Short mmCIF file of C-alpha atoms in Angstrom, two decimals:
data_model
loop_
_atom_site.label_atom_id
_atom_site.label_comp_id
_atom_site.label_asym_id
_atom_site.label_seq_id
_atom_site.Cartn_x
_atom_site.Cartn_y
_atom_site.Cartn_z
CA ALA X 35 40.61 19.22 -25.58
CA HIS X 36 37.22 20.25 -25.79
CA LEU X 37 35.98 20.10 -22.37
CA GLY X 38 35.78 23.55 -21.95
CA GLU X 39 33.54 24.02 -25.51
CA TYR X 40 31.06 20.66 -24.22
CA MET X 41 31.03 22.49 -20.54
CA SER X 42 29.69 26.20 -22.13
CA ALA X 43 27.52 24.52 -24.43
CA ALA X 44 25.44 22.55 -20.74
CA VAL X 45 25.51 25.62 -19.19
CA LEU X 46 23.97 27.88 -22.05
CA VAL X 47 21.52 24.28 -22.51
CA ALA X 48 20.41 25.01 -18.47
CA ASP X 49 19.82 28.79 -18.60
CA VAL X 50 17.66 28.43 -21.63
CA THR X 51 15.51 25.40 -20.06
CA ALA X 52 14.89 27.48 -16.93
CA VAL X 53 14.02 30.31 -18.72
CA GLY X 54 11.80 28.32 -20.58
CA ALA X 55 10.42 26.03 -18.05
CA PHE X 56 9.70 28.94 -15.40
CA PHE X 57 7.91 31.14 -18.26
CA GLY X 58 6.20 28.28 -19.19
CA ALA X 59 4.62 27.33 -15.88
CA LYS X 60 3.70 30.79 -15.59
CA ALA X 61 1.59 30.99 -19.19
CA ARG X 62 0.45 27.66 -18.06
CA GLY X 63 -0.96 28.56 -14.65
CA THR X 64 1.10 25.71 -12.85
CA GLU X 65 3.32 27.02 -10.27
CA HIS X 66 4.34 25.63 -7.33
CA ARG X 67 4.76 27.62 -4.12
CA MET X 68 5.73 31.30 -5.61
CA THR X 69 6.80 33.58 -2.78
CA GLY X 70 6.51 36.51 -5.14
CA LEU X 71 10.19 36.82 -5.30
CA PRO X 72 11.04 37.12 -8.87
CA LEU X 73 14.64 35.83 -8.36
CA TYR X 74 14.33 33.31 -5.88
CA ASP X 75 11.21 31.92 -7.82
CA PHE X 76 13.40 31.73 -10.87
CA PHE X 77 16.02 30.06 -8.72
CA MET X 78 13.84 28.04 -7.05
CA GLY X 79 11.65 27.35 -9.96
CA ALA X 80 7.76 27.11 -10.85
CA PRO X 81 6.85 23.66 -12.01
CA LEU X 82 6.82 21.06 -9.86
CA ASN X 83 6.90 18.35 -12.34
CA PRO X 84 6.56 19.06 -15.93
CA ARG X 85 6.04 17.06 -19.10
CA LEU X 86 6.33 16.89 -22.58
CA GLY X 87 4.24 13.86 -23.91
CA PRO X 88 5.04 11.25 -21.48
CA VAL X 89 7.98 12.29 -20.47
CA ASP X 90 8.78 13.85 -16.75
CA LEU X 91 11.25 16.46 -17.88
CA LYS X 92 12.45 16.83 -14.25
CA MET X 93 13.32 12.81 -13.85
CA PHE X 94 14.67 12.84 -17.44
CA THR X 95 17.78 15.33 -16.85
CA GLU X 96 18.06 13.87 -13.64
CA ALA X 97 18.45 10.26 -14.15
CA ARG X 98 19.43 10.45 -18.27
CA VAL X 99 21.10 13.28 -18.40
CA SER X 100 23.57 14.11 -15.38
CA TRP X 101 25.16 10.32 -14.53
CA ILE X 102 24.98 9.29 -18.11
CA VAL X 103 27.25 12.20 -19.03
CA LEU X 104 29.28 12.42 -16.59
CA PHE X 105 29.82 8.62 -16.66
CA LEU X 106 30.95 9.16 -20.40
CA LEU X 107 33.27 11.98 -19.55
CA THR X 108 34.85 9.71 -17.14
CA VAL X 109 35.41 7.11 -19.73
CA SER X 110 36.88 9.67 -22.40
CA ALA X 111 38.98 10.99 -19.49
CA ALA X 112 40.43 7.28 -18.90
CA LEU X 113 40.79 7.05 -23.22
CA HIS X 114 43.00 10.62 -23.08
CA GLN X 115 44.96 8.98 -20.39
CA ARG X 116 45.25 5.79 -22.69
CA ASN X 117 46.54 7.96 -26.06
CA LEU X 118 48.01 10.29 -24.43
CA TYR X 119 50.56 8.02 -21.65
CA GLY X 120 49.96 4.38 -23.47
CA ALA X 121 48.15 3.19 -19.57
CA VAL X 122 45.55 3.98 -17.63
CA SER X 123 46.38 4.43 -13.72
CA GLY X 124 44.88 2.53 -10.69
CA PRO X 125 43.34 5.85 -9.62
CA MET X 126 41.84 6.31 -13.16
CA TRP X 127 40.63 2.74 -12.57
CA GLY X 128 39.12 3.20 -9.45
CA MET X 129 37.03 6.19 -10.69
CA LEU X 130 35.68 4.80 -13.44
CA LEU X 131 34.36 1.61 -11.03
CA ALA X 132 32.97 4.72 -8.99
CA HIS X 133 30.81 6.77 -11.36
CA GLY X 134 30.13 3.35 -13.26
CA LEU X 135 28.25 2.01 -9.83
CA TYR X 136 26.67 5.04 -9.00
CA THR X 137 25.12 5.65 -12.98
CA HIS X 138 24.14 1.87 -13.03
CA THR X 139 22.36 2.01 -10.01
CA ILE X 140 20.31 5.08 -10.67
CA MET X 141 19.35 3.80 -13.98
CA ARG X 142 18.88 -0.08 -12.34
CA GLY X 143 16.90 1.71 -9.64
CA GLU X 144 14.46 3.87 -11.18
CA GLU X 145 11.72 3.30 -9.71
CA GLY X 146 13.37 4.87 -6.59
CA ILE X 147 14.01 8.04 -8.19
CA PRO X 148 9.83 9.57 -7.95
CA VAL X 149 10.34 8.98 -3.72
CA THR X 150 13.51 11.57 -3.96
CA TRP X 151 13.40 14.67 -2.30
CA ASP X 152 14.25 16.19 -5.68
CA ILE X 153 11.46 14.76 -7.32
CA PHE X 154 8.42 15.30 -5.13
CA TYR X 155 9.42 18.57 -3.24
CA GLU X 156 12.14 20.75 -5.39
CA LYS X 157 10.55 22.60 -8.08
CA TRP X 158 12.13 22.50 -11.93
CA GLY X 159 14.11 25.76 -11.39
CA TRP X 160 17.42 27.34 -12.79
CA MET X 161 19.44 25.50 -9.79
CA LEU X 162 17.86 21.94 -10.71
CA ILE X 163 18.15 22.34 -14.09
CA PHE X 164 21.41 24.05 -14.02
CA TRP X 165 22.87 21.25 -11.81
CA ASN X 166 21.80 18.17 -13.91
CA LEU X 167 22.56 19.56 -17.03
CA ALA X 168 26.01 21.04 -16.01
CA GLY X 169 27.23 20.86 -12.73
CA VAL X 170 26.52 17.63 -11.96
CA PRO X 171 28.54 16.11 -15.45
CA PHE X 172 31.32 18.90 -15.50
CA THR X 173 31.74 19.38 -11.52
CA TYR X 174 31.41 15.82 -10.62
CA CYS X 175 34.16 14.47 -13.25
CA TYR X 176 36.95 16.41 -11.38
CA GLN X 177 38.85 14.17 -10.15
CA SER X 178 38.77 12.31 -13.31
CA ILE X 179 39.89 15.50 -15.23
CA TYR X 180 42.49 15.99 -12.81
CA LEU X 181 43.70 12.30 -13.28
CA ALA X 182 43.59 12.59 -16.99
CA SER X 183 45.57 15.88 -17.00
CA ARG X 184 48.81 14.12 -15.39
CA PRO X 185 50.66 11.45 -16.21
CA PRO X 186 49.72 7.92 -14.43
CA PHE X 187 50.59 7.70 -10.81
CA GLU X 188 49.90 5.22 -8.31
CA HIS X 189 49.52 5.09 -4.70
CA HIS X 190 50.19 3.14 -1.59
CA PRO X 191 48.54 -0.21 -1.64
CA ALA X 192 47.41 0.98 1.68
CA LEU X 193 45.90 4.45 0.79
CA MET X 194 44.22 2.66 -2.30
CA ALA X 195 42.95 -0.03 -0.60
CA THR X 196 41.43 2.28 2.19
CA ALA X 197 40.16 4.32 -1.12
CA LEU X 198 38.17 1.37 -2.63
CA VAL X 199 37.24 -0.12 1.05
CA LEU X 200 35.19 3.27 1.57
CA LEU X 201 34.04 3.25 -1.82
CA VAL X 202 32.21 0.07 -2.10
CA GLY X 203 31.43 0.39 1.84
CA SER X 204 29.70 3.55 1.43
CA TYR X 205 28.48 2.10 -2.41
CA VAL X 206 26.57 -0.90 -0.31
CA VAL X 207 24.95 1.40 2.67
CA TRP X 208 23.95 4.03 0.01
CA ASP X 209 22.20 1.40 -2.97
CA THR X 210 20.96 -0.68 0.34
CA SER X 211 19.42 2.21 2.27
CA ASN X 212 17.48 3.91 -0.86
CA SER X 213 16.34 0.01 -1.40
CA GLN X 214 14.83 -0.63 1.46
CA ARG X 215 13.14 2.92 1.82
CA CYS X 216 11.70 2.60 -1.41
CA TYR X 217 10.56 -0.92 -1.68
CA PHE X 218 9.06 -0.20 2.27
CA ARG X 219 6.86 2.41 0.27
CA MET X 220 5.99 0.30 -2.50
CA GLN X 221 5.17 -2.72 0.20
CA MET X 222 3.11 -0.77 2.27
CA GLU X 223 0.91 0.14 -1.17
CA GLY X 224 0.81 -3.00 -2.55
CA THR X 225 2.80 -2.23 -6.03
CA PHE X 226 5.99 -3.85 -5.20
CA ARG X 227 7.74 -6.31 -7.54
CA GLN X 228 10.37 -8.83 -7.68
CA ARG X 229 12.93 -7.43 -10.69
CA LEU X 230 15.42 -8.58 -11.97
CA GLY X 231 19.32 -6.68 -11.80
CA LEU X 232 20.67 -5.11 -14.75
CA TYR X 233 23.69 -6.50 -15.26
CA LEU X 234 25.41 -6.72 -11.72
CA PRO X 235 22.74 -8.40 -9.42
CA TRP X 236 21.03 -7.13 -6.80
CA LEU X 237 22.65 -6.49 -2.89
CA PRO X 238 21.17 -7.79 -0.41
CA TRP X 239 19.53 -6.63 2.22
CA ARG X 240 17.84 -4.26 -0.24
CA VAL X 241 14.00 -5.30 1.24
CA LEU X 242 13.02 -5.46 4.65
CA LYS X 243 10.50 -8.12 5.67
CA ASN X 244 8.00 -7.49 8.30
CA PRO X 245 9.52 -3.73 8.62
CA GLU X 246 8.89 -1.71 11.58
CA TYR X 247 7.61 1.76 11.11
CA ILE X 248 5.35 4.20 12.95
CA GLN X 249 2.42 5.07 11.93
CA THR X 250 1.05 8.81 12.12
CA GLU X 251 -1.73 10.85 12.22
CA ARG X 252 -1.04 12.08 8.68
CA GLY X 253 -1.38 8.63 6.96
CA PRO X 254 2.06 8.14 5.89
CA LYS X 255 4.28 5.62 7.71
CA LEU X 256 7.66 6.53 8.90
CA LEU X 257 9.96 3.39 8.67
CA VAL X 258 12.20 2.82 11.59
CA SER X 259 14.16 -0.60 10.99
CA GLY X 260 16.85 -1.49 8.92
CA TRP X 261 19.26 1.21 7.92
CA TRP X 262 16.31 3.28 8.80
CA GLY X 263 16.28 2.48 12.43
CA LEU X 264 19.85 3.68 13.07
CA ALA X 265 20.07 7.08 11.65
CA ARG X 266 17.60 9.35 9.63
CA LYS X 267 19.82 10.10 6.67
CA ILE X 268 22.25 7.38 6.44
CA ASN X 269 21.73 7.41 2.90
CA TYR X 270 23.73 10.69 2.84
CA THR X 271 26.36 9.89 5.26
CA ALA X 272 26.90 6.86 2.51
CA ASP X 273 27.02 9.45 -0.23
CA ILE X 274 29.44 11.60 1.29
CA GLY X 275 31.77 8.79 2.21
CA MET X 276 31.93 7.77 -1.47
CA ALA X 277 32.60 11.72 -2.23
CA LEU X 278 35.73 11.71 0.38
CA ALA X 279 36.51 8.01 -1.45
CA TRP X 280 36.41 10.05 -5.07
CA GLY X 281 38.68 12.43 -3.39
CA ILE X 282 41.47 9.77 -1.97
CA MET X 283 41.62 8.41 -5.38
CA CYS X 284 43.45 11.38 -6.55
CA GLY X 285 45.68 11.69 -3.61
CA PHE X 286 46.41 15.21 -1.63
CA ASP X 287 49.09 16.77 -3.98
CA SER X 288 46.09 19.47 -5.20
CA ALA X 289 42.56 20.28 -3.47
CA ILE X 290 40.82 19.99 -6.69
CA PRO X 291 39.68 16.94 -6.21
CA TYR X 292 38.31 17.02 -2.99
CA PHE X 293 35.86 20.43 -4.06
CA TYR X 294 33.30 18.10 -4.62
CA PHE X 295 33.52 16.53 -1.31
CA VAL X 296 33.36 19.95 0.44
CA PHE X 297 30.37 21.23 -1.78
CA PHE X 298 28.32 18.25 -1.64
CA LEU X 299 28.91 17.91 2.32
CA ALA X 300 28.05 21.64 3.01
CA MET X 301 24.73 21.26 0.42
CA ILE X 302 23.79 18.02 1.88
CA ILE X 303 23.90 19.19 5.36
CA HIS X 304 21.56 21.72 4.38
CA ARG X 305 18.75 19.81 2.52
CA ALA X 306 18.98 17.79 5.81
CA HIS X 307 18.12 20.06 7.26
CA ARG X 308 15.65 22.07 5.10
CA ASP X 309 13.61 18.19 5.13
CA GLN X 310 13.60 17.71 8.53
CA GLN X 311 12.05 20.95 9.36
CA ARG X 312 9.39 20.49 6.71
CA CYS X 313 8.92 16.81 8.47
CA ALA X 314 8.19 18.33 11.74
CA VAL X 315 5.80 20.83 10.52
CA LYS X 316 4.38 18.25 8.84
CA TYR X 317 4.22 15.30 10.99
CA GLY X 318 4.18 17.20 14.47
CA ARG X 319 4.39 15.04 17.76
CA ASP X 320 4.44 11.88 15.11
CA TRP X 321 8.07 13.35 14.03
CA GLU X 322 8.53 13.73 18.01
CA ARG X 323 8.15 10.10 18.28
CA TYR X 324 10.26 9.38 15.14
CA THR X 325 13.32 11.29 16.18
CA ASN X 326 13.04 9.91 19.60
CA ARG X 327 13.27 6.36 18.37
CA VAL X 328 15.73 7.47 15.86
CA PRO X 329 17.63 10.24 17.35
CA HIS X 330 20.87 10.73 15.05
CA THR X 331 20.51 11.74 11.72
CA PHE X 332 23.93 10.91 10.17
CA ILE X 333 26.10 8.42 11.94
CA PRO X 334 24.12 6.20 14.44
CA GLY X 335 25.48 7.11 18.09
CA ILE X 336 27.53 10.16 17.30
CA ILE X 337 25.78 12.60 15.50
#
C-alpha cells in the first residue's frame, strides 16, 4: 500500500546522497578519473571508496542496503498476498527462495565483494548510488509485486520445475564461480582462511586446489581453471540465468516480470565489454594469451 511512498523516499535519499558525495569529494580533493564534463562526472561519480569513519560507504550501500531491502520487500509482498487472499502461491515461494538465496550469499560471502567491478573500479556517483539505494530494491522486486497484486495462481508443474532448475543451477554456478575467483586471489596473497557457512552450508567446488593461472608481466595472475577456464564471464551468464528464472516464475501473461531480465542482460553485456577493453589495455600481450586460453566470454564453446 505504501510502496510508492517508500520508492519516492529512496529516490530522494539517493539523489541527495549523490550530490553530497560528488561535492564532498571535490572539496576534499579526492576525485578519481575525472573527465571535465560536469554531467558525466556527476553521473559516474568523483570519489572511489569514500568512508564515514571505518565504514566504506559504497560497500555499505551495495551489500547492506540494496539486497536486504529487496528481500524485505519480497517478504512484505508474500505477507500481503497471504493477508489479502489467505494463501501464498507457489511462484511467490519461488521468489522468496530466489531473493533469499541471493541476499544470503551477499551477506555470507562479503569478503568477495571488494574485488567486484562495482567496488574496485566504478566510482561512487549518481549511477551507483541511485541503483543501490533505489534501483536494486525497487526494480528487482517487480516479480514479487506483480505476484502480490494478483490472486494466487499456480503453474503447470513442468513450468515451475523448469524455473526452479534454472534458478538453482544458475545460483550454483554464480556462487561457486565468484567464490573460486575471490579465494584464488586470497590464496595468491596468502590471506585465505576457511570460514564456516552462515545458516546455509558452503557449496562444493568453491575453492580450487592447485589452480592454474597465467602470470602477467604487470604482476596480477589470471585464473584459467575451474569455472574460469570455461568462460571469462561465466558468473555473468549465471546471473542472467537467475534473472530469467525470476521472470518465468511469474508466467507469460505480462512483460513486466521480464523487465529486470531485459535490463540486466543489456547492462551486463555492456559491462563485460567495458571490462574486457580495460583488461586488454592493462595486460597487453598477456591478455591475448589469456583470451587464446579461454576464448569464450559467456557460454563455453558458443559465445
